[in-house]
Amino acid sequence: MSAPLQTIPARRGKAARVKAGQRITVVNTHGTQVVDTWAFSADDLDEWMAMEASRAWFLKLAAAVGDSFVTNHRRPILTLLEDTSGGAHDTLIAPCDAPRYRLLGVEGHHDNCRDNLHAALAALGVTAPATPSPLNLFMNIPWTADGRLSWGEPVSTPGSYALFRAEMDLVVAFSACPQDILPINGRTGQTTEAHFSIE
Amino acid sequence: MSAPLQTIPARRGKAARVKAGQRITVVNTHGTQVVDTWAFSADDLDEWMAMEASRAWFLKLAAAVGDSFVTNHRRPILTLLEDTSGGAHDTLIAPCDAPRYRLLGVEGHHDNCRDNLHAALAALGVTAPATPSPLNLFMNIPWTADGRLSWGEPVSTPGSYALFRAEMDLVVAFSACPQDILPINGRTGQTTEAHFSIE
């Protein structure tokens, strides 16, 4: 990781342009932070990394090293090359959003991954026409053999990372998940920054 | 099921308007047919039944009788009231589309669920801004404890059905999946009609 680290501020989003062939490292700096991740074709924001197409591609609930995520046009967009985090990266759960926090009893504004996505894209000068289901890096949603899901705590350690290769020119967007009511970011109430690099 | 049965033609889509409180029965007439299913708020086509929000709502990979599917605004839209089909209804896999069939070796046109959705909506005079991940009724995608998925054959029997209550005024759309290369609709090459009623 020789490229400079960029910050995904706690409870906020950050987007960046990436060229085909470049590598993206996402670092769980403090070990407990979920990072919701989206990718869009740089040429056409209507083409995005799609969890439902990716599961059909690698035929698993979660990717392993060597697997590619594909777009809603069935083209590879990100390939997972290395992973030191323990491999709990959720493909099943929606990004948190304002209605989610209202249901959890929050009155008024609460930071949320959906708004963070669109704010991060706006800061790059691009607009996404929808909110795709994200790749929730470091988010631990265990499943049971009979299909039950639960909100797990992170298994990743401080400084662990996931490394991807960009398979097309793309826009990547991250949100350091501000969920502080469920223990998805470690103990309840804890939200931290994370980092990424592009090289 | 006293309401008249409407036909979802083999390899085609069909959409209908449904009022809050009405019941929708989807019949697997021949027992082997996957029916991709979408629902949109009648008031705002940007609000749709979202599998990623529904899994977060009922905390399972698949719904059971009594569970509600929710929208991307986290509002209940369809509740599963009865199910005589064996309960294999997939929430994980993208609808088939033109790129999917090209990857499977098809040259030229192949009927597909994505196009069927948009054609069915157009026939009702409405337009959806995206292709949400569908509820794949009667589609059997078994998972293993270690997260592997496979293309199963249907477990439903002829005439078995799933019955839903509409939780808001909505537009429902169905596609009798034209997948004839994988055995998802029973033996390879078999695609049939299905039926539904609204009462």
CSV table of C-alpha atoms in Angstrom, one decimal:
chain,number,residue,atom,x,y,z
A,1,MET,CA,0.0,0.0,0.0
A,2,SER,CA,2.3,2.7,-1.2
A,3,ALA,CA,-0.4,5.0,-2.5
A,4,PRO,CA,-1.6,7.8,-0.1
A,5,LEU,CA,-4.4,6.9,2.3
A,6,GLN,CA,-7.6,8.9,1.9
A,7,THR,CA,-10.0,9.3,4.8
A,8,ILE,CA,-13.6,8.2,4.9
A,9,PRO,CA,-14.7,10.4,7.8
A,10,ALA,CA,-16.7,8.8,10.6
A,11,ARG,CA,-20.4,8.8,9.7
A,12,ARG,CA,-19.7,10.3,6.3
A,13,GLY,CA,-19.3,9.2,2.7
A,14,LYS,CA,-16.4,9.6,0.2
A,15,ALA,CA,-16.3,8.8,-3.6
A,16,ALA,CA,-13.4,8.6,-6.1
A,17,ARG,CA,-12.7,7.9,-9.7
A,18,VAL,CA,-10.8,4.8,-10.5
A,19,LYS,CA,-9.3,3.6,-13.8
A,20,ALA,CA,-9.5,0.0,-15.0
A,21,GLY,CA,-6.6,-2.0,-13.6
A,22,GLN,CA,-6.1,0.2,-10.6
A,23,ARG,CA,-6.2,-1.4,-7.1
A,24,ILE,CA,-8.4,-0.1,-4.3
A,25,THR,CA,-7.5,-1.0,-0.7
A,26,VAL,CA,-10.1,-0.4,1.9
A,27,VAL,CA,-8.6,-0.3,5.4
A,28,ASN,CA,-10.7,-1.0,8.6
A,29,THR,CA,-8.4,1.4,10.5
A,30,HIS,CA,-10.0,0.8,13.9
A,31,GLY,CA,-11.2,-2.7,13.2
A,32,THR,CA,-14.8,-2.2,14.0
A,33,GLN,CA,-16.2,0.0,11.2
A,34,VAL,CA,-18.6,-1.2,8.5
A,35,VAL,CA,-18.0,0.5,5.2
A,36,ASP,CA,-20.9,0.4,2.7
A,37,THR,CA,-19.4,0.3,-0.8
A,38,TRP,CA,-20.9,1.0,-4.2
A,39,ALA,CA,-19.4,1.1,-7.7
A,40,PHE,CA,-20.7,2.6,-10.9
A,41,SER,CA,-19.5,2.5,-14.4
A,42,ALA,CA,-17.7,5.8,-15.1
A,43,ASP,CA,-19.3,5.8,-18.6
A,44,ASP,CA,-22.9,5.2,-17.5
A,45,LEU,CA,-24.1,5.7,-14.0
A,46,ASP,CA,-27.1,3.4,-14.9
A,47,GLU,CA,-24.6,0.5,-14.7
A,48,TRP,CA,-23.7,-0.4,-11.2
A,49,MET,CA,-22.3,-3.2,-9.1
A,50,ALA,CA,-25.3,-5.3,-8.3
A,51,MET,CA,-25.4,-7.8,-5.4
A,52,GLU,CA,-28.2,-9.8,-6.9
A,53,ALA,CA,-26.2,-10.3,-10.1
A,54,SER,CA,-23.0,-10.9,-8.2
A,55,ARG,CA,-24.5,-13.7,-6.1
A,56,ALA,CA,-25.7,-15.3,-9.4
A,57,TRP,CA,-22.2,-14.9,-10.8
A,58,PHE,CA,-20.1,-16.5,-7.9
A,59,LEU,CA,-23.0,-18.6,-6.6
A,60,LYS,CA,-22.4,-17.7,-3.0
A,61,LEU,CA,-23.9,-15.5,-0.3
A,62,ALA,CA,-20.5,-13.7,0.1
A,63,ALA,CA,-17.5,-13.3,-2.1
A,64,ALA,CA,-14.1,-15.0,-1.5
A,65,VAL,CA,-10.7,-13.9,-2.7
A,66,GLY,CA,-10.6,-14.3,-6.4
A,67,ASP,CA,-14.3,-13.6,-6.9
A,68,SER,CA,-15.6,-10.8,-9.1
A,69,PHE,CA,-18.6,-8.6,-8.4
A,70,VAL,CA,-20.6,-7.8,-11.5
A,71,THR,CA,-22.9,-5.0,-12.6
A,72,ASN,CA,-26.6,-5.0,-13.5
A,73,HIS,CA,-25.3,-5.5,-17.1
A,74,ARG,CA,-23.4,-8.7,-15.9
A,75,ARG,CA,-19.9,-7.2,-16.4
A,76,PRO,CA,-17.2,-7.7,-13.8
A,77,ILE,CA,-16.5,-4.4,-12.1
A,78,LEU,CA,-14.5,-5.2,-8.9
A,79,THR,CA,-12.4,-8.4,-8.1
A,80,LEU,CA,-11.5,-9.2,-4.6
A,81,LEU,CA,-7.7,-9.8,-4.6
A,82,GLU,CA,-6.7,-9.9,-1.0
A,83,ASP,CA,-8.6,-9.8,2.3
A,84,THR,CA,-7.0,-9.8,5.8
A,85,SER,CA,-10.3,-8.9,7.6
A,86,GLY,CA,-11.7,-12.3,8.2
A,87,GLY,CA,-14.0,-12.1,5.2
A,88,ALA,CA,-17.3,-11.0,6.7
A,89,HIS,CA,-18.6,-8.8,4.0
A,90,ASP,CA,-22.3,-8.6,3.7
A,91,THR,CA,-24.2,-8.7,0.4
A,92,LEU,CA,-27.7,-9.1,1.8
A,93,ILE,CA,-28.7,-6.0,3.7
A,94,ALA,CA,-29.9,-2.6,2.5
A,95,PRO,CA,-27.9,0.6,3.4
A,96,CYS,CA,-29.2,2.4,6.4
A,97,ASP,CA,-31.5,5.3,5.6
A,98,ALA,CA,-33.7,7.9,7.2
A,99,PRO,CA,-36.8,5.7,7.5
A,100,ARG,CA,-34.6,3.0,9.1
A,101,TYR,CA,-33.6,5.3,11.9
A,102,ARG,CA,-37.2,6.5,12.4
A,103,LEU,CA,-38.2,2.8,12.9
A,104,LEU,CA,-35.4,2.5,15.4
A,105,GLY,CA,-36.9,5.3,17.4
A,106,VAL,CA,-34.7,8.2,16.3
A,107,GLU,CA,-36.5,11.6,16.1
A,108,GLY,CA,-35.1,14.1,13.7
A,109,HIS,CA,-32.0,13.7,11.6
A,110,HIS,CA,-29.6,10.8,11.8
A,111,ASP,CA,-26.6,10.4,9.5
A,112,ASN,CA,-27.2,7.4,7.1
A,113,CYS,CA,-25.4,5.5,4.4
A,114,ARG,CA,-28.0,6.3,1.7
A,115,ASP,CA,-27.6,10.0,2.1
A,116,ASN,CA,-23.8,9.6,2.4
A,117,LEU,CA,-23.7,7.8,-0.9
A,118,HIS,CA,-25.5,10.6,-2.8
A,119,ALA,CA,-23.6,13.4,-1.0
A,120,ALA,CA,-20.3,11.7,-1.9
A,121,LEU,CA,-21.3,11.3,-5.5
A,122,ALA,CA,-22.5,14.9,-5.7
A,123,ALA,CA,-19.1,16.1,-4.4
A,124,LEU,CA,-17.6,14.3,-7.4
A,125,GLY,CA,-20.1,16.0,-9.7
A,126,VAL,CA,-22.0,12.8,-10.6
A,127,THR,CA,-25.6,11.7,-9.9
A,128,ALA,CA,-26.8,8.1,-9.4
A,129,PRO,CA,-30.3,7.4,-10.5
A,130,ALA,CA,-31.0,4.9,-7.7
A,131,THR,CA,-29.5,3.5,-4.5
A,132,PRO,CA,-28.2,0.0,-5.3
A,133,SER,CA,-27.9,-2.6,-2.7
A,134,PRO,CA,-24.4,-2.1,-1.4
A,135,LEU,CA,-21.4,-4.4,-0.6
A,136,ASN,CA,-21.2,-3.9,3.1
A,137,LEU,CA,-17.5,-4.3,3.8
A,138,PHE,CA,-16.6,-5.7,7.3
A,139,MET,CA,-20.3,-6.1,8.1
A,140,ASN,CA,-20.9,-9.4,9.8
A,141,ILE,CA,-24.4,-10.8,9.1
A,142,PRO,CA,-24.2,-14.5,10.0
A,143,TRP,CA,-26.7,-16.8,8.4
A,144,THR,CA,-27.8,-20.2,9.8
A,145,ALA,CA,-28.5,-23.4,7.8
A,146,ASP,CA,-32.2,-22.6,8.0
A,147,GLY,CA,-31.8,-19.1,6.7
A,148,ARG,CA,-32.0,-17.0,9.8
A,149,LEU,CA,-29.9,-13.8,9.8
A,150,SER,CA,-28.6,-11.7,12.7
A,151,TRP,CA,-26.7,-8.5,13.4
A,152,GLY,CA,-23.2,-9.6,14.2
A,153,GLU,CA,-20.3,-7.6,15.6
A,154,PRO,CA,-17.3,-7.1,13.3
A,155,VAL,CA,-14.7,-9.9,13.1
A,156,SER,CA,-12.1,-7.6,11.5
A,157,THR,CA,-9.0,-6.3,13.4
A,158,PRO,CA,-7.5,-2.8,13.3
A,159,GLY,CA,-5.6,-2.2,10.1
A,160,SER,CA,-7.1,-5.2,8.3
A,161,TYR,CA,-8.1,-4.5,4.7
A,162,ALA,CA,-9.8,-5.7,1.6
A,163,LEU,CA,-8.0,-5.2,-1.8
A,164,PHE,CA,-9.9,-5.0,-5.1
A,165,ARG,CA,-8.9,-4.6,-8.7
A,166,ALA,CA,-11.1,-2.3,-10.8
A,167,GLU,CA,-12.3,-4.2,-13.9
A,168,MET,CA,-13.5,-1.1,-15.7
A,169,ASP,CA,-13.3,2.7,-15.3
A,170,LEU,CA,-15.5,3.3,-12.4
A,171,VAL,CA,-16.7,5.6,-9.6
A,172,VAL,CA,-16.4,4.0,-6.2
A,173,ALA,CA,-18.3,5.4,-3.2
A,174,PHE,CA,-17.9,4.5,0.5
A,175,SER,CA,-19.9,5.3,3.6
A,176,ALA,CA,-18.5,4.8,7.1
A,177,CYS,CA,-21.7,3.5,8.5
A,178,PRO,CA,-23.2,5.7,11.2
A,179,GLN,CA,-25.3,2.9,12.7
A,180,ASP,CA,-24.9,3.5,16.5
A,181,ILE,CA,-28.1,1.8,17.7
A,182,LEU,CA,-27.4,-1.8,16.6
A,183,PRO,CA,-24.0,-3.2,17.5
A,184,ILE,CA,-23.0,-3.6,13.8
A,185,ASN,CA,-20.0,-1.3,14.2
A,186,GLY,CA,-18.8,-3.0,17.4
A,187,ARG,CA,-20.2,-1.9,20.7
A,188,THR,CA,-23.3,0.2,20.5
A,189,GLY,CA,-22.7,3.9,19.9
A,190,GLN,CA,-19.2,3.4,18.3
A,191,THR,CA,-18.6,4.9,14.8
A,192,THR,CA,-15.2,5.6,13.5
A,193,GLU,CA,-13.4,6.7,10.3
A,194,ALA,CA,-11.9,4.3,7.8
A,195,HIS,CA,-9.4,4.7,5.0
A,196,PHE,CA,-8.8,3.7,1.4
A,197,SER,CA,-6.1,4.0,-1.2
A,198,ILE,CA,-6.1,3.8,-5.0
A,199,GLU,CA,-2.9,2.8,-6.9
B,1,MET,CA,-60.0,-18.1,-4.8
B,2,SER,CA,-63.3,-16.9,-6.1
B,3,ALA,CA,-61.8,-14.0,-8.2
B,4,PRO,CA,-61.2,-14.7,-11.9
B,5,LEU,CA,-57.8,-16.1,-12.8
B,6,GLN,CA,-55.7,-14.0,-15.0
B,7,THR,CA,-53.0,-15.5,-17.2
B,8,ILE,CA,-49.3,-14.8,-17.1
B,9,PRO,CA,-48.4,-16.2,-20.5
B,10,ALA,CA,-45.5,-18.5,-20.8
B,11,ARG,CA,-42.2,-16.5,-21.3
B,12,ARG,CA,-44.1,-13.2,-20.8
B,13,GLY,CA,-45.0,-10.6,-18.2
B,14,LYS,CA,-48.2,-9.2,-16.8
B,15,ALA,CA,-48.9,-6.3,-14.5
B,16,ALA,CA,-52.0,-5.2,-12.6
B,17,ARG,CA,-53.2,-2.5,-10.2
B,18,VAL,CA,-54.1,-3.6,-6.7
B,19,LYS,CA,-55.7,-1.7,-3.8
B,20,ALA,CA,-54.6,-1.8,-0.2
B,21,GLY,CA,-56.2,-4.7,1.5
B,22,GLN,CA,-56.8,-6.8,-1.6
B,23,ARG,CA,-55.4,-10.3,-1.8
B,24,ILE,CA,-53.2,-11.5,-4.6
B,25,THR,CA,-53.0,-15.3,-5.3
B,26,VAL,CA,-50.2,-16.5,-7.6
B,27,VAL,CA,-50.8,-20.0,-8.8
B,28,ASN,CA,-48.1,-22.3,-10.1
B,29,THR,CA,-50.5,-23.9,-12.5
B,30,HIS,CA,-48.2,-26.5,-13.9
B,31,GLY,CA,-46.0,-26.7,-10.8
B,32,THR,CA,-42.7,-26.0,-12.3
B,33,GLN,CA,-42.8,-22.4,-13.3
B,34,VAL,CA,-40.7,-19.6,-11.6
B,35,VAL,CA,-42.6,-16.3,-11.5
B,36,ASP,CA,-40.4,-13.2,-10.9
B,37,THR,CA,-42.5,-10.7,-9.0
B,38,TRP,CA,-42.2,-7.0,-8.4
B,39,ALA,CA,-44.3,-4.5,-6.6
B,40,PHE,CA,-44.3,-0.7,-6.8
B,41,SER,CA,-46.2,1.9,-4.8
B,42,ALA,CA,-49.1,3.1,-7.0
B,43,ASP,CA,-48.4,6.7,-5.8
B,44,ASP,CA,-44.7,6.7,-6.5
B,45,LEU,CA,-42.9,4.3,-8.8
B,46,ASP,CA,-39.6,5.2,-7.1
B,47,GLU,CA,-40.8,3.2,-4.1
B,48,TRP,CA,-40.6,-0.5,-4.7
B,49,MET,CA,-40.5,-3.8,-2.9
B,50,ALA,CA,-36.8,-4.2,-2.0
B,51,MET,CA,-35.4,-7.6,-1.2
B,52,GLU,CA,-32.4,-6.0,0.6
B,53,ALA,CA,-34.7,-4.1,2.9
B,54,SER,CA,-37.1,-7.1,3.3
B,55,ARG,CA,-34.3,-9.4,4.5
B,56,ALA,CA,-33.3,-6.7,7.0
B,57,TRP,CA,-37.0,-6.5,8.1
B,58,PHE,CA,-37.7,-10.3,8.6
B,59,LEU,CA,-34.1,-11.2,9.2
B,60,LYS,CA,-34.2,-14.3,7.0
B,61,LEU,CA,-32.9,-15.3,3.6
B,62,ALA,CA,-36.5,-16.1,2.6
B,63,ALA,CA,-40.0,-15.1,3.9
B,64,ALA,CA,-42.3,-17.4,5.8
B,65,VAL,CA,-46.1,-17.2,6.1
B,66,GLY,CA,-46.8,-14.0,8.2
B,67,ASP,CA,-43.8,-12.1,7.0
B,68,SER,CA,-44.1,-8.8,5.2
B,69,PHE,CA,-41.9,-7.6,2.3
B,70,VAL,CA,-41.0,-3.9,2.6
B,71,THR,CA,-40.1,-1.2,0.2
B,72,ASN,CA,-36.9,0.8,-0.2
B,73,HIS,CA,-38.7,3.3,2.1
B,74,ARG,CA,-39.1,0.5,4.7
B,75,ARG,CA,-42.9,0.4,4.4
B,76,PRO,CA,-44.7,-3.0,4.3
B,77,ILE,CA,-46.0,-3.6,0.8
B,78,LEU,CA,-46.9,-7.3,0.5
B,79,THR,CA,-47.6,-9.8,3.3
B,80,LEU,CA,-47.4,-13.5,2.7
B,81,LEU,CA,-50.6,-15.0,4.1
B,82,GLU,CA,-50.7,-18.5,2.7
B,83,ASP,CA,-48.3,-20.8,0.8
B,84,THR,CA,-49.0,-24.3,-0.4
B,85,SER,CA,-45.9,-24.4,-2.7
B,86,GLY,CA,-43.3,-25.7,-0.3
B,87,GLY,CA,-42.0,-22.2,0.4
B,88,ALA,CA,-39.0,-22.0,-2.0
B,89,HIS,CA,-39.2,-18.4,-3.0
B,90,ASP,CA,-35.8,-16.8,-3.8
B,91,THR,CA,-34.8,-13.3,-2.7
B,92,LEU,CA,-31.2,-13.5,-3.7
B,93,ILE,CA,-30.9,-13.7,-7.5
B,94,ALA,CA,-31.2,-11.0,-10.2
B,95,PRO,CA,-33.9,-11.4,-12.9
B,96,CYS,CA,-32.7,-12.9,-16.1
B,97,ASP,CA,-31.8,-10.4,-18.8
B,98,ALA,CA,-30.3,-10.1,-22.3
B,99,PRO,CA,-26.7,-10.1,-21.1
B,100,ARG,CA,-27.3,-13.2,-19.0
B,101,TYR,CA,-28.4,-15.1,-22.0
B,102,ARG,CA,-25.5,-13.9,-24.1
B,103,LEU,CA,-23.2,-15.3,-21.3
B,104,LEU,CA,-25.1,-18.6,-21.5
B,105,GLY,CA,-24.3,-18.8,-25.2
B,106,VAL,CA,-27.5,-17.5,-26.8
B,107,GLU,CA,-27.1,-15.5,-30.0
B,108,GLY,CA,-29.7,-13.0,-30.8
B,109,HIS,CA,-32.9,-12.4,-28.9
B,110,HIS,CA,-34.0,-14.4,-25.9
B,111,ASP,CA,-37.1,-13.6,-23.8
B,112,ASN,CA,-36.1,-12.4,-20.4
B,113,CYS,CA,-37.7,-11.3,-17.1
B,114,ARG,CA,-36.2,-7.9,-17.1
B,115,ASP,CA,-37.7,-6.9,-20.5
B,116,ASN,CA,-41.0,-8.7,-19.4
B,117,LEU,CA,-41.2,-6.4,-16.3
B,118,HIS,CA,-40.9,-3.2,-18.3
B,119,ALA,CA,-43.2,-4.4,-21.1
B,120,ALA,CA,-45.8,-5.4,-18.6
B,121,LEU,CA,-45.6,-2.0,-16.8
B,122,ALA,CA,-45.8,-0.2,-20.2
B,123,ALA,CA,-49.0,-2.1,-21.0
B,124,LEU,CA,-50.5,-0.5,-17.8
B,125,GLY,CA,-49.1,2.9,-18.8
B,126,VAL,CA,-46.5,3.2,-16.1
B,127,THR,CA,-42.7,3.3,-16.2
B,128,ALA,CA,-40.3,2.1,-13.5
B,129,PRO,CA,-37.1,4.0,-13.2
B,130,ALA,CA,-35.0,0.9,-12.5
B,131,THR,CA,-35.2,-2.9,-12.3
B,132,PRO,CA,-35.4,-3.9,-8.6
B,133,SER,CA,-34.2,-7.2,-7.5
B,134,PRO,CA,-37.3,-9.4,-7.7
B,135,LEU,CA,-39.1,-11.8,-5.4
B,136,ASN,CA,-38.6,-15.0,-7.4
B,137,LEU,CA,-41.7,-17.0,-6.5
B,138,PHE,CA,-41.3,-20.8,-6.7
B,139,MET,CA,-37.6,-20.4,-7.5
B,140,ASN,CA,-35.5,-22.9,-5.6
B,141,ILE,CA,-32.0,-21.6,-4.8
B,142,PRO,CA,-30.8,-23.8,-2.0
B,143,TRP,CA,-28.0,-22.4,0.3
B,144,THR,CA,-25.5,-24.4,2.3
B,145,ALA,CA,-24.3,-23.6,5.8
B,146,ASP,CA,-21.1,-22.3,4.3
B,147,GLY,CA,-23.0,-20.0,1.9
B,148,ARG,CA,-22.9,-21.8,-1.4
B,149,LEU,CA,-25.9,-21.4,-3.7
B,150,SER,CA,-27.1,-23.7,-6.5
B,151,TRP,CA,-29.8,-23.7,-9.2
B,152,GLY,CA,-32.4,-26.0,-7.8
B,153,GLU,CA,-35.4,-27.5,-9.6
B,154,PRO,CA,-38.8,-26.3,-8.3
B,155,VAL,CA,-40.4,-28.1,-5.3
B,156,SER,CA,-43.8,-26.7,-6.0
B,157,THR,CA,-46.7,-28.9,-7.2
B,158,PRO,CA,-49.3,-28.2,-9.9
B,159,GLY,CA,-51.9,-25.8,-8.7
B,160,SER,CA,-50.0,-24.8,-5.6
B,161,TYR,CA,-50.0,-21.1,-4.8
B,162,ALA,CA,-48.8,-18.2,-2.7
B,163,LEU,CA,-51.3,-15.7,-1.3
B,164,PHE,CA,-50.4,-12.1,-0.4
B,165,ARG,CA,-52.2,-9.2,1.1
B,166,ALA,CA,-51.5,-5.8,-0.4
B,167,GLU,CA,-50.4,-3.3,2.3
B,168,MET,CA,-50.7,-0.2,0.1
B,169,ASP,CA,-52.1,0.7,-3.3
B,170,LEU,CA,-49.6,-0.9,-5.6
B,171,VAL,CA,-48.7,-2.1,-9.1
B,172,VAL,CA,-47.7,-5.7,-9.1
B,173,ALA,CA,-45.8,-7.2,-12.1
B,174,PHE,CA,-45.1,-10.8,-12.9
B,175,SER,CA,-42.8,-12.6,-15.4
B,176,ALA,CA,-43.2,-16.3,-16.2
B,177,CYS,CA,-39.5,-16.8,-16.3
B,178,PRO,CA,-38.3,-17.9,-19.8
B,179,GLN,CA,-35.1,-19.5,-18.5
B,180,ASP,CA,-34.8,-22.7,-20.6
B,181,ILE,CA,-31.1,-23.3,-20.4
B,182,LEU,CA,-30.7,-23.8,-16.6
B,183,PRO,CA,-33.2,-26.3,-15.0
B,184,ILE,CA,-34.7,-23.6,-12.8
B,185,ASN,CA,-38.2,-24.2,-14.3
B,186,GLY,CA,-38.0,-27.9,-14.0
B,187,ARG,CA,-36.4,-29.9,-16.8
B,188,THR,CA,-34.3,-27.9,-19.2
B,189,GLY,CA,-36.3,-26.3,-21.9
B,190,GLN,CA,-39.6,-26.2,-20.1
B,191,THR,CA,-41.4,-22.9,-19.7
B,192,THR,CA,-45.1,-22.6,-19.0
B,193,GLU,CA,-47.8,-20.1,-18.1
B,194,ALA,CA,-48.9,-19.3,-14.6
B,195,HIS,CA,-52.0,-17.5,-13.2
B,196,PHE,CA,-52.9,-15.0,-10.6
B,197,SER,CA,-56.1,-13.5,-9.1
B,198,ILE,CA,-56.9,-10.3,-7.2
B,199,GLU,CA,-59.8,-10.1,-4.8
